[in-house]
PDB file of C-alpha atoms in Angstrom:
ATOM      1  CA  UNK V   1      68.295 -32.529   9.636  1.00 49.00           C
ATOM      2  CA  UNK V   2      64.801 -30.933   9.320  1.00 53.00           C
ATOM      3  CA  UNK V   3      63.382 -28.830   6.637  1.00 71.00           C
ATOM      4  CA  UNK V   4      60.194 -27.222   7.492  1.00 69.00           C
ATOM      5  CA  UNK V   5      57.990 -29.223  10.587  1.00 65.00           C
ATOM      6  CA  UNK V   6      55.574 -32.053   8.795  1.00 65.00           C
ATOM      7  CA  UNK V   7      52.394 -30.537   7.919  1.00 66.00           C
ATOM      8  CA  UNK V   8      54.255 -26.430   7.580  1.00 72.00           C
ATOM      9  CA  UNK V   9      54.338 -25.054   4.154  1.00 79.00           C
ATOM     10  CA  UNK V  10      56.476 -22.207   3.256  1.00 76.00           C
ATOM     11  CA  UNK V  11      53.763 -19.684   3.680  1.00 77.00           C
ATOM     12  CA  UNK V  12      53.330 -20.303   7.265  1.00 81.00           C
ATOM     13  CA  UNK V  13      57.082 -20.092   7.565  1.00 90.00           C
ATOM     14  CA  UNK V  14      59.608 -17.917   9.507  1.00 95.00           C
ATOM     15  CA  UNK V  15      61.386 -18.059   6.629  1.00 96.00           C
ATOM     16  CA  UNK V  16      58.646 -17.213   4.325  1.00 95.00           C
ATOM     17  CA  UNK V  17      57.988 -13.641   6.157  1.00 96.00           C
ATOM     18  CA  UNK V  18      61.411 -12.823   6.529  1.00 98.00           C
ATOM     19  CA  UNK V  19      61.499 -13.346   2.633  1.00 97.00           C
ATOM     20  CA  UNK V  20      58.486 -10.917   2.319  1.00 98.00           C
ATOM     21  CA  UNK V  21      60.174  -8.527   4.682  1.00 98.00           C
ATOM     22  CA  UNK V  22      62.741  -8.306   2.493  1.00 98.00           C
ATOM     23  CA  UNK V  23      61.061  -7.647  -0.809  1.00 98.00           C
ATOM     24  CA  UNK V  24      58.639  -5.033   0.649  1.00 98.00           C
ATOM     25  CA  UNK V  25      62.077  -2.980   1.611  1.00 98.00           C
ATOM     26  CA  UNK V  26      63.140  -3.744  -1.718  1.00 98.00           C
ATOM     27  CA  UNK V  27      60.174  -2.616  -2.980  1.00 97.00           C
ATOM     28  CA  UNK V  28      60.527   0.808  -0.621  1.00 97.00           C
ATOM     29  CA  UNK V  29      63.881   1.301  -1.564  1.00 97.00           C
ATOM     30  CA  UNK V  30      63.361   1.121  -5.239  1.00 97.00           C
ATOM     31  CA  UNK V  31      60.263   4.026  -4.715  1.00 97.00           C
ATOM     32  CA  UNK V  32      62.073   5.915  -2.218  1.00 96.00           C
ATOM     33  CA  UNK V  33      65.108   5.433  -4.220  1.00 95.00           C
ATOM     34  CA  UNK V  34      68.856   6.939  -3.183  1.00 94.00           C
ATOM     35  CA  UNK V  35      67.216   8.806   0.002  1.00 95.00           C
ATOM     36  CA  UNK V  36      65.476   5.538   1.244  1.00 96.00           C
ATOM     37  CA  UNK V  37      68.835   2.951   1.008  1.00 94.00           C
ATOM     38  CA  UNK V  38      70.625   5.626   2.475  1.00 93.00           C
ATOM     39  CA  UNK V  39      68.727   6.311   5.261  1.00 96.00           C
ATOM     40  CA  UNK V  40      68.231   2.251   5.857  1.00 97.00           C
ATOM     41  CA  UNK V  41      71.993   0.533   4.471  1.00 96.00           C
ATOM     42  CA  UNK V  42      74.870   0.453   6.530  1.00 96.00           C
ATOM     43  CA  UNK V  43      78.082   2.636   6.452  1.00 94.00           C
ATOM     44  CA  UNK V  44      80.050   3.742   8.864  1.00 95.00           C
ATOM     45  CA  UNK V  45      79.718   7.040   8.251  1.00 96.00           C
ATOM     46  CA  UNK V  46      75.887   7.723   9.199  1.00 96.00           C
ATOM     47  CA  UNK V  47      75.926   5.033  12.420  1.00 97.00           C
ATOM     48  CA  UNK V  48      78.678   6.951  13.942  1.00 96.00           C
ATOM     49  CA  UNK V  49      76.566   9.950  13.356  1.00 97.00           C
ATOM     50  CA  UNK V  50      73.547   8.281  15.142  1.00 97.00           C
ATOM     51  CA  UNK V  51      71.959   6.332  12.358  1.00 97.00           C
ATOM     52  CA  UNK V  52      72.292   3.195  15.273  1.00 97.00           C
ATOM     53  CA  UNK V  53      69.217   1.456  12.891  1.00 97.00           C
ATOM     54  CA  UNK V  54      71.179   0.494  10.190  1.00 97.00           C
ATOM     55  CA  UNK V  55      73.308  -2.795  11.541  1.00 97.00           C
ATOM     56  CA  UNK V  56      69.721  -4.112  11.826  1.00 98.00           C
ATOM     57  CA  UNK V  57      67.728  -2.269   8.244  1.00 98.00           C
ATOM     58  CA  UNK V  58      70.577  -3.094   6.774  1.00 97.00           C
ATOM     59  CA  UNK V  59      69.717  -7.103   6.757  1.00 97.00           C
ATOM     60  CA  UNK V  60      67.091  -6.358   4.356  1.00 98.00           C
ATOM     61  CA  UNK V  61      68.074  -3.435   1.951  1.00 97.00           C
ATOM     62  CA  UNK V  62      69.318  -5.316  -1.429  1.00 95.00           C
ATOM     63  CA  UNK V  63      70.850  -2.964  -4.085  1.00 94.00           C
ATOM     64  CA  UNK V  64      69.446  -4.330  -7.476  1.00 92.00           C
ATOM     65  CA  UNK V  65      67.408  -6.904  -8.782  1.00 95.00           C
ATOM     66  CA  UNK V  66      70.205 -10.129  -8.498  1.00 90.00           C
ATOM     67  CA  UNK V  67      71.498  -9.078  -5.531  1.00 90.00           C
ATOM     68  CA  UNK V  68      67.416  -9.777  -3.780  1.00 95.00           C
ATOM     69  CA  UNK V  69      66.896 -12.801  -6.261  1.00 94.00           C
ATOM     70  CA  UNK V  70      70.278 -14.481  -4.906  1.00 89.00           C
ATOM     71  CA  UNK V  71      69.517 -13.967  -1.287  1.00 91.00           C
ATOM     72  CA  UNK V  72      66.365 -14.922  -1.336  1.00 95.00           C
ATOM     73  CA  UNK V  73      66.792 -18.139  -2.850  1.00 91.00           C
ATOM     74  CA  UNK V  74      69.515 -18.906  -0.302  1.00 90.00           C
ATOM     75  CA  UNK V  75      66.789 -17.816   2.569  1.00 94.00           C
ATOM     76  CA  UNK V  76      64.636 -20.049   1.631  1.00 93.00           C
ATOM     77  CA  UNK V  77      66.528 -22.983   0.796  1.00 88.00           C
ATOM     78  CA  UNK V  78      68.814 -22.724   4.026  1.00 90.00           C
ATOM     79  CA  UNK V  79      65.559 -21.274   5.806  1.00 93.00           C
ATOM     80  CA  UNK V  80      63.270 -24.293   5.299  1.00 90.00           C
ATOM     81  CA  UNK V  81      66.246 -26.709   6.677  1.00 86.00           C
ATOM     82  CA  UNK V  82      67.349 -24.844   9.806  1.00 90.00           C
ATOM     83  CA  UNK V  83      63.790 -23.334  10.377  1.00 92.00           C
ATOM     84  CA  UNK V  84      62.760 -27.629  10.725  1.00 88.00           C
ATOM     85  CA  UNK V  85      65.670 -28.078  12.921  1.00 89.00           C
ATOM     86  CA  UNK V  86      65.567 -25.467  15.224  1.00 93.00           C
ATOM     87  CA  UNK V  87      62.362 -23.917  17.572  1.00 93.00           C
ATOM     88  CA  UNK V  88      61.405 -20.398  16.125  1.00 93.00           C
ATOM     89  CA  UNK V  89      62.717 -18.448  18.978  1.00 96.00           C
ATOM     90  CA  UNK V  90      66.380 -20.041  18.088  1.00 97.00           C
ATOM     91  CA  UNK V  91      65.768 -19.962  14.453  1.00 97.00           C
ATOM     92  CA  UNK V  92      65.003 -15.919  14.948  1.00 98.00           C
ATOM     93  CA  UNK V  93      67.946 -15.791  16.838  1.00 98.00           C
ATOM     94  CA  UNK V  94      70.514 -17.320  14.799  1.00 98.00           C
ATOM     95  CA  UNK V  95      69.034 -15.105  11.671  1.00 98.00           C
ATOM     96  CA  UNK V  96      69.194 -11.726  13.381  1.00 98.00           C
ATOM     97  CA  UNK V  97      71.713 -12.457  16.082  1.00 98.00           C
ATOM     98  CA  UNK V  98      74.648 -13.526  12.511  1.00 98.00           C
ATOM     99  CA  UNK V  99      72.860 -10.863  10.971  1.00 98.00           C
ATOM    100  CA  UNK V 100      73.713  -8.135  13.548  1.00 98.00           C
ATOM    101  CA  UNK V 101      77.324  -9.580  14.342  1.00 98.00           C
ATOM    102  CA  UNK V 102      78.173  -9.386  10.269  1.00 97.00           C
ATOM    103  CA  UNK V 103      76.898  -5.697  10.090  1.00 97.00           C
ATOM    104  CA  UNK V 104      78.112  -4.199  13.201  1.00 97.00           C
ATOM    105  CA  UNK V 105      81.829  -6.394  12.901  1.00 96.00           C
ATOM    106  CA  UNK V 106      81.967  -4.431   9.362  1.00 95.00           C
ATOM    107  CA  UNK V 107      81.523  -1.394  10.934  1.00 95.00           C
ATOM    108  CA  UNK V 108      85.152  -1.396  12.473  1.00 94.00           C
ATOM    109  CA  UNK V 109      86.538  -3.027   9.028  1.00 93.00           C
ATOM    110  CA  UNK V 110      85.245  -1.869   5.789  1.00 92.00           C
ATOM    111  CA  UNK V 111      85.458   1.915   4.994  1.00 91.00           C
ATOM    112  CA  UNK V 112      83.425   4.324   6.746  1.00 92.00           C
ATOM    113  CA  UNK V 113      81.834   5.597   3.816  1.00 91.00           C
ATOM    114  CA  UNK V 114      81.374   2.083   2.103  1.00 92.00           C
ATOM    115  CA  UNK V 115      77.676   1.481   2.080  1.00 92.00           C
ATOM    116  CA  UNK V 116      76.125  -2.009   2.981  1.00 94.00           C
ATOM    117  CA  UNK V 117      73.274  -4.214   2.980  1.00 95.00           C
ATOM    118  CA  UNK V 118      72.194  -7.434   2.464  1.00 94.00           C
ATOM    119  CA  UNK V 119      70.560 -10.483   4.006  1.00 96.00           C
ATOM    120  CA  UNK V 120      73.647 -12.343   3.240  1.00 92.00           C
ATOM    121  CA  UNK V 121      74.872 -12.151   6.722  1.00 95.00           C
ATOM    122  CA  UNK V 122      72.188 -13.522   8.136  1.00 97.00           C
ATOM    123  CA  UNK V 123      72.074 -16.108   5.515  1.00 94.00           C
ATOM    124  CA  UNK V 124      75.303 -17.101   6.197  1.00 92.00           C
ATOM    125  CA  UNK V 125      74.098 -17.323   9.657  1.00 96.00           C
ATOM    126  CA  UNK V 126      71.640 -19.838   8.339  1.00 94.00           C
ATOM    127  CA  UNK V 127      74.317 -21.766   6.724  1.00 90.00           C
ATOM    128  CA  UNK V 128      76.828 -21.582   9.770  1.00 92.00           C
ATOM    129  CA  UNK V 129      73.641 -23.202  12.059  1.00 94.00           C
ATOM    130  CA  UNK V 130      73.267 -25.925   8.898  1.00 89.00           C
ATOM    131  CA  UNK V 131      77.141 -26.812   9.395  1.00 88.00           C
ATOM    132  CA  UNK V 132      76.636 -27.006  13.400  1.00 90.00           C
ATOM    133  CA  UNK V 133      73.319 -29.594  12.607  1.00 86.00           C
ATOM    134  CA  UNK V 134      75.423 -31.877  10.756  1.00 80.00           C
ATOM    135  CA  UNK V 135      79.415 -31.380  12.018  1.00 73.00           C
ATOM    136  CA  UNK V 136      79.507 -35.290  12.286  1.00 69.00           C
ATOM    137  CA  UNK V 137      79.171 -37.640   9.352  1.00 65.00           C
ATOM    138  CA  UNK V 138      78.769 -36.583   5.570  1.00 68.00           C
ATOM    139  CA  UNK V 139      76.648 -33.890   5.744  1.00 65.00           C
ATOM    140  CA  UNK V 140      79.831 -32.104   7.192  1.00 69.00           C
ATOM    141  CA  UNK V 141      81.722 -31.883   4.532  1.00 72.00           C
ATOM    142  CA  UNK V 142      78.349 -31.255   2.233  1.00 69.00           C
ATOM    143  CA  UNK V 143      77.747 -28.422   4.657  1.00 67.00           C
ATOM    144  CA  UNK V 144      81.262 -27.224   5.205  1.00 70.00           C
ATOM    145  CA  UNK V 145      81.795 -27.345   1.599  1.00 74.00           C
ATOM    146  CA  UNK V 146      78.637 -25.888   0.386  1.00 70.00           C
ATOM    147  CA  UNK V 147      79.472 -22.537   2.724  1.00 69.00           C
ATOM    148  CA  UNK V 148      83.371 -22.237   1.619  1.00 73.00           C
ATOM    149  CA  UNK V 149      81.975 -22.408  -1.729  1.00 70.00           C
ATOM    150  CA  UNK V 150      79.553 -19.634  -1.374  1.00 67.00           C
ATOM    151  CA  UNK V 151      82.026 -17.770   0.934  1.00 67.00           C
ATOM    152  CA  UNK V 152      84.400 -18.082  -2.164  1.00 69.00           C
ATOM    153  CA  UNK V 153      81.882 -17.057  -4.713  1.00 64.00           C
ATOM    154  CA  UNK V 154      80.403 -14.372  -3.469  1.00 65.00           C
ATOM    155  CA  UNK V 155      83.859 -12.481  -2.377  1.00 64.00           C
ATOM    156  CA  UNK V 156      84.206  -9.859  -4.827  1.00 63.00           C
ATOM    157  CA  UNK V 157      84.496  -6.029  -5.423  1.00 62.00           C
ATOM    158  CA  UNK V 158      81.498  -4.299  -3.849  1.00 68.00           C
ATOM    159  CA  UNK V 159      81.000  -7.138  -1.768  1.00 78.00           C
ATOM    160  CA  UNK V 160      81.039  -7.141   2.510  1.00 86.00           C
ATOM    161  CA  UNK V 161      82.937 -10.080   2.872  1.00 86.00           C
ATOM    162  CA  UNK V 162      83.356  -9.632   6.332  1.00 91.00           C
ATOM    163  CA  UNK V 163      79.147  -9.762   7.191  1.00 93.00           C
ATOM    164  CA  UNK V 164      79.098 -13.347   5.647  1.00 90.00           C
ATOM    165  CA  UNK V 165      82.386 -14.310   7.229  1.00 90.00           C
ATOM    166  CA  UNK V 166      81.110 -12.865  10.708  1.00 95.00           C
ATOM    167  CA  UNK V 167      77.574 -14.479   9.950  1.00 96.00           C
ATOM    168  CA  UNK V 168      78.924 -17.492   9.409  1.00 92.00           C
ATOM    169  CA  UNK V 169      80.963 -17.990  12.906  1.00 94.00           C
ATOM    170  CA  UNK V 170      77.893 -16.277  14.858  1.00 98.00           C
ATOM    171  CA  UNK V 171      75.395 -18.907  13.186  1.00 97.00           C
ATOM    172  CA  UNK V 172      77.384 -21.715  13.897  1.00 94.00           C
ATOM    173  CA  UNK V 173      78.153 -20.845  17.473  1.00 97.00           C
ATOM    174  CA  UNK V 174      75.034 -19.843  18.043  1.00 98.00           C
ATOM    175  CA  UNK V 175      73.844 -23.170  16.744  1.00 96.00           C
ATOM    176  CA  UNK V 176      76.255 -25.600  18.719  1.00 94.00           C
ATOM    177  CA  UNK V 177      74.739 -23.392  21.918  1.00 96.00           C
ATOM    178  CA  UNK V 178      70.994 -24.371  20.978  1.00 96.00           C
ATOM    179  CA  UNK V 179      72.035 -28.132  20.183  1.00 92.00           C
ATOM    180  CA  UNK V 180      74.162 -28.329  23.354  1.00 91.00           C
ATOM    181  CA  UNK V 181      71.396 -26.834  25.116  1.00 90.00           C
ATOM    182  CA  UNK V 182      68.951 -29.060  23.823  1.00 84.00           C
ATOM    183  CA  UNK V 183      71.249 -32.160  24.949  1.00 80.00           C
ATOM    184  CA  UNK V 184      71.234 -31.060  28.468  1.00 76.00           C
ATOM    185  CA  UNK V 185      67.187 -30.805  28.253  1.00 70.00           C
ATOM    186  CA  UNK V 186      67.121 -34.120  27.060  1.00 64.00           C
ATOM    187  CA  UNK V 187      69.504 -36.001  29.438  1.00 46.00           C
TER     188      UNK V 187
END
């Protein structure tokens, strides 16, 4: 299990710009106010119209001030482990590829008009690729217990259960695929 590469420090992190990424939309969204999370959160609604953008904006609109704090102290912790563990390119890839396959899954099962957002998919992602690191041994049942917890705890009214669930199952496939991968390179 990694955390950041010896000698990295969260500011020359993945993880670190993602994080930034996400506050500057926060920032936008807060100055561009109702207009601005429309145009860049999710609902079924405005993709179907030809807003095709949001499954992807939508990872990094946050609605108020606890709903940003939360995520991003969840990016960061479960960024600086997988980010250590996995090359950039797969890192990126489990992060936007959960990310994408929370949002766009939600599409066909939340309602239409139901607006979204969140970097909790893609978190989740993050946490799915921790569980596939360490599915033998204790950190296992840390890991597998750590998401259901979260999974549990952040299921709720308002919330898009179905992104983190969906997140979850793409990061950890998507994780088993990098560490079978990297297996086969090393046989």
């Amino acid at each position: 299990m990694g955390y950041l590469p010896r000698g990295q420090s969260l500011t020359s992190s993945i993880t670190f710009i993602l994080l930034i990424a996400n506050v500057a939309v926060f920032i936008v969204t807060l100055a561009g106010g109702e207009d601005a999370v429309l145009l860049l959160a999710q609902t079924g609604e405005l993709f179907y119209a030809g807003f095709l953008w949001q499954p992807f904006t939508a990872m990094f609109v946050h609605f108020d001030i606890l709903h940003i704090l939360f995520n991003m102290f969840a990016l960061v912790y479960f960024g600086t482990v997988v980010e250590g563990s996995y090359t950039r390119s797969q890192y990126l890839a489990v992060y936007f590829g959960a990310g994408l396959f929370g949002n766009l899954a939600s599409l066909f099962l939340i309602p239409l008009n139901d607006p979204t957002g969140g970097a909790s998919g893609a978190i989740f992602g993050l946490v799915g690729a921790y569980v596939a690191m360490e599915r033998k041994g204790p950190g296992l049942v840390v890991a597998a217990l750590y998401a259901a917890l979260i999974f549990i705890d952040s299921a709720g009214p308002g919330v898009n259960v179905f992104a983190h669930l969906f997140g979850v199952l793409a990061g950890f496939g998507l994780g088993m695929l990098f560490l079978a991968r990297r297996r086969g390179a090393e046989l």
